[in-house]
Tab-separated table of C-alpha atoms and ligand atoms in Angstrom:
chain	number	residue	atom	x	y	z
A	269	UNK	CA	1.070	-1.400	-22.445
A	270	UNK	CA	-0.030	2.221	-22.176
A	271	UNK	CA	-1.511	3.559	-20.004
A	272	UNK	CA	-5.323	2.584	-20.125
A	273	UNK	CA	-7.772	4.939	-19.067
A	274	UNK	CA	-10.904	3.581	-17.743
A	275	UNK	CA	-14.437	4.408	-19.012
A	276	UNK	CA	-18.000	5.254	-16.689
A	277	UNK	CA	-18.350	1.687	-16.453
A	278	UNK	CA	-15.278	0.330	-15.640
A	279	UNK	CA	-14.863	2.956	-13.278
A	280	UNK	CA	-17.984	0.721	-11.092
A	281	UNK	CA	-15.803	-1.580	-11.051
A	282	UNK	CA	-12.053	-0.272	-9.757
A	283	UNK	CA	-14.647	1.225	-6.666
A	284	UNK	CA	-16.837	-2.450	-6.270
A	285	UNK	CA	-13.214	-3.014	-6.692
A	286	UNK	CA	-11.907	-1.086	-3.677
A	287	UNK	CA	-13.959	-0.789	-1.052
A	288	UNK	CA	-13.953	-4.745	-1.159
A	289	UNK	CA	-9.681	-4.354	-0.699
A	290	UNK	CA	-10.505	-1.304	2.144
A	291	UNK	CA	-13.524	-3.741	3.940
A	292	UNK	CA	-10.839	-6.260	4.074
A	293	UNK	CA	-8.587	-3.738	6.272
A	294	UNK	CA	-11.317	-3.240	8.219
A	295	UNK	CA	-13.146	-6.831	8.927
A	296	UNK	CA	-8.863	-7.911	10.361
A	297	UNK	CA	-7.976	-4.713	13.021
A	298	UNK	CA	-9.886	-6.383	16.104
A	299	UNK	CA	-7.245	-9.433	15.001
A	300	UNK	CA	-4.159	-7.202	14.829
A	301	UNK	CA	-2.668	-7.869	18.491
A	302	UNK	CA	0.055	-9.771	20.604
A	303	UNK	CA	0.686	-13.005	20.524
A	304	UNK	CA	-1.517	-13.733	16.753
A	305	UNK	CA	0.555	-14.946	13.676
A	306	UNK	CA	0.936	-13.031	10.484
A	307	UNK	CA	0.103	-16.923	9.119
A	308	UNK	CA	-3.427	-16.768	11.031
A	309	UNK	CA	-4.131	-12.360	9.604
A	310	UNK	CA	-3.294	-14.102	6.346
A	311	UNK	CA	-5.903	-17.085	6.740
A	312	UNK	CA	-8.764	-14.444	8.225
A	313	UNK	CA	-8.292	-12.300	5.208
A	314	UNK	CA	-8.205	-15.091	2.527
A	315	UNK	CA	-11.584	-17.150	4.518
A	316	UNK	CA	-13.110	-13.397	4.065
A	317	UNK	CA	-12.084	-12.890	0.428
A	318	UNK	CA	-13.096	-16.161	-0.596
A	319	UNK	CA	-15.743	-17.052	1.751
A	320	UNK	CA	-17.443	-14.016	2.245
A	321	UNK	CA	-17.054	-11.520	-0.530
A	322	UNK	CA	-16.860	-13.568	-3.494
A	323	UNK	CA	-13.453	-11.373	-4.458
A	324	UNK	CA	-9.701	-13.413	-5.197
A	325	UNK	CA	-7.336	-12.955	-3.264
A	326	UNK	CA	-4.485	-11.237	-5.953
A	327	UNK	CA	-0.985	-12.168	-3.638
A	328	UNK	CA	-1.515	-16.133	-3.475
A	329	UNK	CA	0.134	-16.916	-5.933
A	330	UNK	CA	1.359	-13.796	-8.282
A	331	UNK	CA	5.082	-14.710	-9.289
A	332	UNK	CA	5.434	-17.210	-6.820
A	333	UNK	CA	4.019	-15.331	-3.510
A	334	UNK	CA	2.571	-18.659	-1.690
A	335	UNK	CA	0.282	-16.087	0.658
A	336	UNK	CA	-3.082	-13.862	0.269
A	337	UNK	CA	-2.114	-10.734	2.141
A	338	UNK	CA	1.736	-9.708	2.593
A	339	UNK	CA	2.236	-8.712	6.611
A	340	UNK	CA	5.507	-6.393	6.989
A	341	UNK	CA	6.534	-5.855	10.335
A	342	UNK	CA	8.707	-3.718	11.235
A	343	UNK	CA	11.971	-3.237	9.386
A	344	UNK	CA	10.261	-4.837	6.654
A	345	UNK	CA	9.919	-2.630	3.927
A	346	UNK	CA	6.890	-4.712	1.670
A	347	UNK	CA	6.456	-7.941	0.763
A	348	UNK	CA	6.685	-9.833	3.365
A	349	UNK	CA	5.429	-13.661	3.897
A	350	UNK	CA	3.092	-14.482	6.353
A	351	UNK	CA	4.064	-16.832	9.246
A	352	UNK	CA	3.650	-19.518	11.926
A	353	UNK	CA	6.265	-18.093	12.998
A	354	UNK	CA	6.307	-14.927	12.734
A	355	UNK	CA	3.631	-13.991	16.001
A	356	UNK	CA	3.169	-10.496	16.754
A	357	UNK	CA	4.341	-8.630	19.946
A	358	UNK	CA	3.684	-5.330	22.036
A	359	UNK	CA	5.125	-2.453	20.442
A	360	UNK	CA	5.584	-4.239	17.003
A	361	UNK	CA	4.481	-2.133	13.656
A	362	UNK	CA	3.118	-3.463	10.975
A	363	UNK	CA	1.530	-3.797	7.325
A	364	UNK	CA	-0.895	-5.850	5.888
A	365	UNK	CA	-1.200	-5.216	2.052
A	366	UNK	CA	-4.695	-6.184	0.638
A	367	UNK	CA	-5.259	-6.857	-3.238
A	368	UNK	CA	-8.757	-8.136	-4.303
A	369	UNK	CA	-9.578	-9.360	-7.573
A	370	UNK	CA	-13.837	-8.634	-8.261
A	371	UNK	CA	-15.377	-8.714	-11.623
A	372	UNK	CA	-11.630	-9.086	-12.936
A	373	UNK	CA	-10.776	-5.120	-11.506
A	374	UNK	CA	-7.707	-4.811	-8.604
A	375	UNK	CA	-8.471	-2.949	-5.476
A	376	UNK	CA	-5.639	-2.883	-4.049
A	377	UNK	CA	-4.619	-1.417	-0.311
A	378	UNK	CA	-2.368	-1.113	2.949
A	379	UNK	CA	-2.005	0.161	6.160
A	380	UNK	CA	-0.201	0.474	9.654
A	381	UNK	CA	-1.086	-1.428	12.490
A	382	UNK	CA	0.525	-0.159	15.856
A	383	UNK	CA	0.455	-4.088	18.366
A	384	UNK	CA	-0.550	-2.572	22.107
A	385	UNK	CA	2.037	-0.427	23.559
A	386	UNK	CA	4.406	0.958	20.296
A	387	UNK	CA	7.185	3.399	21.414
A	388	UNK	CA	6.465	6.967	19.699
A	389	UNK	CA	8.842	7.477	17.470
A	390	UNK	CA	7.895	4.013	15.384
A	391	UNK	CA	3.808	6.074	16.023
A	392	UNK	CA	5.355	8.924	14.237
A	393	UNK	CA	6.910	7.550	10.624
A	394	UNK	CA	3.495	5.205	10.588
A	395	UNK	CA	2.150	8.505	10.615
A	396	UNK	CA	4.608	10.853	9.095
A	397	UNK	CA	4.104	7.934	6.049
A	398	UNK	CA	0.315	8.909	6.301
A	399	UNK	CA	0.191	12.090	5.730
A	400	UNK	CA	2.737	11.553	2.999
A	401	UNK	CA	0.605	9.624	1.239
A	402	UNK	CA	-2.916	11.863	2.420
A	403	UNK	CA	-0.100	15.300	1.188
A	404	UNK	CA	0.036	13.224	-2.332
A	405	UNK	CA	-3.399	12.510	-2.758
A	406	UNK	CA	-4.521	15.983	-1.859
A	407	UNK	CA	-2.283	16.769	-5.440
A	408	UNK	CA	-4.105	14.449	-7.884
A	409	UNK	CA	-5.814	16.122	-10.766
A	410	UNK	CA	-5.681	16.302	-14.507
A	411	UNK	CA	-2.843	18.494	-15.497
A	412	UNK	CA	-0.767	17.413	-11.950
A	413	UNK	CA	2.149	15.191	-12.773
A	414	UNK	CA	4.091	11.810	-11.770
A	415	UNK	CA	7.463	14.312	-10.259
A	416	UNK	CA	4.466	16.323	-8.534
A	417	UNK	CA	3.210	13.347	-6.418
A	418	UNK	CA	6.453	11.638	-6.289
A	419	UNK	CA	8.032	15.413	-4.910
A	420	UNK	CA	5.513	16.162	-1.995
A	421	UNK	CA	6.017	12.900	-0.485
A	422	UNK	CA	9.827	13.612	-0.837
A	423	UNK	CA	10.125	17.068	0.552
A	424	UNK	CA	7.543	15.722	3.454
A	425	UNK	CA	9.421	12.810	4.361
A	426	UNK	CA	12.458	13.608	4.318
A	427	UNK	CA	11.520	17.843	6.194
A	428	UNK	CA	11.159	15.160	8.847
A	429	UNK	CA	14.340	12.740	9.087
A	430	UNK	CA	13.009	10.285	6.776
A	431	UNK	CA	13.880	8.245	3.823
A	432	UNK	CA	12.393	6.985	0.527
A	433	UNK	CA	12.672	3.563	-0.591
A	434	UNK	CA	13.625	4.137	-3.934
A	435	UNK	CA	13.320	0.330	-5.378
A	436	UNK	CA	9.501	0.134	-5.502
A	437	UNK	CA	6.713	2.295	-6.268
A	438	UNK	CA	2.833	2.660	-7.156
A	439	UNK	CA	1.218	1.753	-10.161
A	440	UNK	CA	-1.286	1.872	-13.099
A	441	UNK	CA	-4.228	-0.841	-11.910
A	442	UNK	CA	-6.944	-1.621	-13.208
A	443	UNK	CA	-7.687	-5.406	-15.080
A	444	UNK	CA	-4.141	-6.220	-13.674
A	445	UNK	CA	-2.145	-6.225	-10.906
A	446	UNK	CA	0.589	-3.717	-12.434
A	447	UNK	CA	0.499	-1.376	-15.344
A	448	UNK	CA	2.145	1.880	-16.713
A	449	UNK	CA	3.052	3.548	-15.139
A	450	UNK	CA	5.151	3.601	-12.376
A	451	UNK	CA	4.417	6.249	-9.909
A	452	UNK	CA	7.518	6.571	-8.222
A	453	UNK	CA	7.473	8.269	-4.527
A	454	UNK	CA	10.664	10.708	-5.151
A	455	UNK	CA	11.003	13.040	-7.976
A	456	UNK	CA	11.055	17.204	-9.284
A	457	UNK	CA	8.372	18.745	-10.002
A	458	UNK	CA	6.746	19.567	-12.592
A	459	UNK	CA	8.033	16.796	-14.870
A	460	UNK	CA	7.131	12.950	-15.481
A	461	UNK	CA	3.550	12.007	-17.199
A	462	UNK	CA	0.830	14.371	-16.945
A	463	UNK	CA	-2.354	13.143	-15.518
A	464	UNK	CA	-5.334	13.158	-16.718
A	465	UNK	CA	-9.232	11.728	-16.442
A	466	UNK	CA	-9.590	7.870	-16.348
A	467	UNK	CA	-5.939	7.264	-15.187
A	468	UNK	CA	-5.949	5.156	-12.097
A	469	UNK	CA	-3.056	3.670	-10.284
A	470	UNK	CA	-1.988	3.554	-6.319
A	471	UNK	CA	0.544	5.708	-4.408
A	472	UNK	CA	1.735	3.508	-1.695
A	473	UNK	CA	5.188	5.146	0.295
A	474	UNK	CA	7.642	3.363	1.706
A	475	UNK	CA	9.618	5.728	4.650
A	476	UNK	CA	12.527	4.527	6.163
A	477	UNK	CA	13.741	5.991	9.706
A	478	UNK	CA	17.647	5.328	8.765
A	479	UNK	CA	18.506	4.763	5.215
A	480	UNK	CA	16.343	4.799	2.328
A	481	UNK	CA	18.508	0.962	0.972
A	482	UNK	CA	17.063	-2.493	0.708
A	483	UNK	CA	18.095	-5.848	1.104
A	484	UNK	CA	15.612	-8.203	-0.443
A	485	UNK	CA	15.521	-12.010	1.468
A	486	UNK	CA	16.374	-15.917	0.364
A	487	UNK	CA	13.036	-16.267	-0.003
A	488	UNK	CA	12.640	-13.956	-3.178
A	489	UNK	CA	10.479	-11.569	-1.843
A	490	UNK	CA	10.324	-10.230	2.231
A	491	UNK	CA	11.685	-6.973	1.575
A	492	UNK	CA	13.949	-5.188	4.972
A	493	UNK	CA	15.640	-2.098	5.917
A	494	UNK	CA	19.455	-2.842	4.963
A	495	UNK	CA	20.203	-0.597	8.086
A	496	UNK	CA	17.273	-3.205	10.363
A	497	UNK	CA	15.696	0.149	11.515
A	498	UNK	CA	12.055	0.825	10.947
A	499	UNK	CA	9.667	0.833	7.841
A	500	UNK	CA	6.245	2.081	7.301
A	501	UNK	CA	3.976	1.829	3.748
A	502	UNK	CA	0.790	3.088	3.694
A	503	UNK	CA	-1.471	2.607	0.004
A	504	UNK	CA	-4.162	3.471	-1.786
A	505	UNK	CA	-5.881	3.170	-5.283
A	506	UNK	CA	-6.805	6.107	-6.934
A	507	UNK	CA	-9.064	7.619	-9.927
A	508	UNK	CA	-8.371	11.021	-11.168
A	509	UNK	CA	-11.819	12.243	-11.932
A	510	UNK	CA	-12.636	15.731	-14.203
A	511	UNK	CA	-11.493	17.635	-10.858
A	512	UNK	CA	-9.232	16.071	-8.893
A	513	UNK	CA	-10.085	12.245	-7.108
A	514	UNK	CA	-11.873	9.553	-6.072
A	515	UNK	CA	-10.278	7.731	-3.469
A	516	UNK	CA	-11.474	3.865	-4.268
A	517	UNK	CA	-9.576	1.938	-1.407
A	518	UNK	CA	-10.873	4.613	1.497
A	519	UNK	CA	-12.065	3.216	3.889
A	520	UNK	CA	-15.260	4.751	6.429
A	521	UNK	CA	-12.423	5.920	9.322
A	522	UNK	CA	-11.085	7.961	6.835
A	523	UNK	CA	-12.931	11.638	5.252
A	524	UNK	CA	-11.709	12.640	1.554
B	894	LIG	N1	0.365	-5.346	-3.161
B	894	LIG	C1	1.423	-4.860	-3.508
B	894	LIG	C2	1.617	-3.913	-4.578
B	894	LIG	O1	0.911	-2.633	-3.257
B	894	LIG	C3	2.153	-5.608	-4.539
B	894	LIG	C4	2.319	-7.525	-3.787
B	894	LIG	S1	3.013	-8.216	-4.430
B	894	LIG	C5	2.784	-9.850	-4.440
B	894	LIG	O2	1.875	-3.456	-4.957
B	894	LIG	F1	2.970	-10.948	-4.361
B	894	LIG	F2	4.123	-9.532	-3.102
B	894	LIG	F3	1.730	-9.679	-3.107
B	895	LIG	CO1	0.195	-1.516	-4.984
B	896	LIG	CO1	-0.973	-3.370	-2.344
């Protein structure tokens, strides 16, 4: 299916779903500490979504994914499966990726958490990755092109001596989890689809401390860096407005 442009009514539903996804990340923050298992974080988020928010956790049973959130620790790039055996320890960095469905619409967002005392090289990777997302968001408006987004991220990542994961990308989003277009996190300016008011999509750059190559684990989901070095990811769901962008999954701590 081609790119859909959302009406004002649809955008309002995307706003609600986006805010709810952001609220899961705000809720879970105090629980992301050394000693907790990623399965416990999944349970807390699941119960909050289902019982408090009355949202549907989109990952659960999505193409066979077995849990309600993704938990990607250290060298795991994305799609980590929560597990009782994976206990967070001091110095870990972890991405929690939340996607909720409310009233038929999806909100998709992720952020990095630092567990205890994280070494400065890891904190820097986390921060540069977040900044790469913010720099991309800043240029979103009608008339900008997808290649401009990819270029801004790649340029910033590589000027900081990090690499950009190629195999996984942002995506259109609405009444389905993953819609057109694909939003690559690398590219050339003035290329690719031209953005229009009413488009909704995610930007979710994955930056690696080492090389960009990935490895899919035998569980069929967990994506790791091939060289075993650290990776970080941040994600927002956005809407293109008449003159710029609205961040549908903004958290209270963020000022857009
Ligand atoms: N939330 C992820 C994304 O940003 C997709 C996760 S698919 C899952 O697109 F099945 F692993 F949950
Ligand atoms: Co996404
Ligand atoms: Co996501």
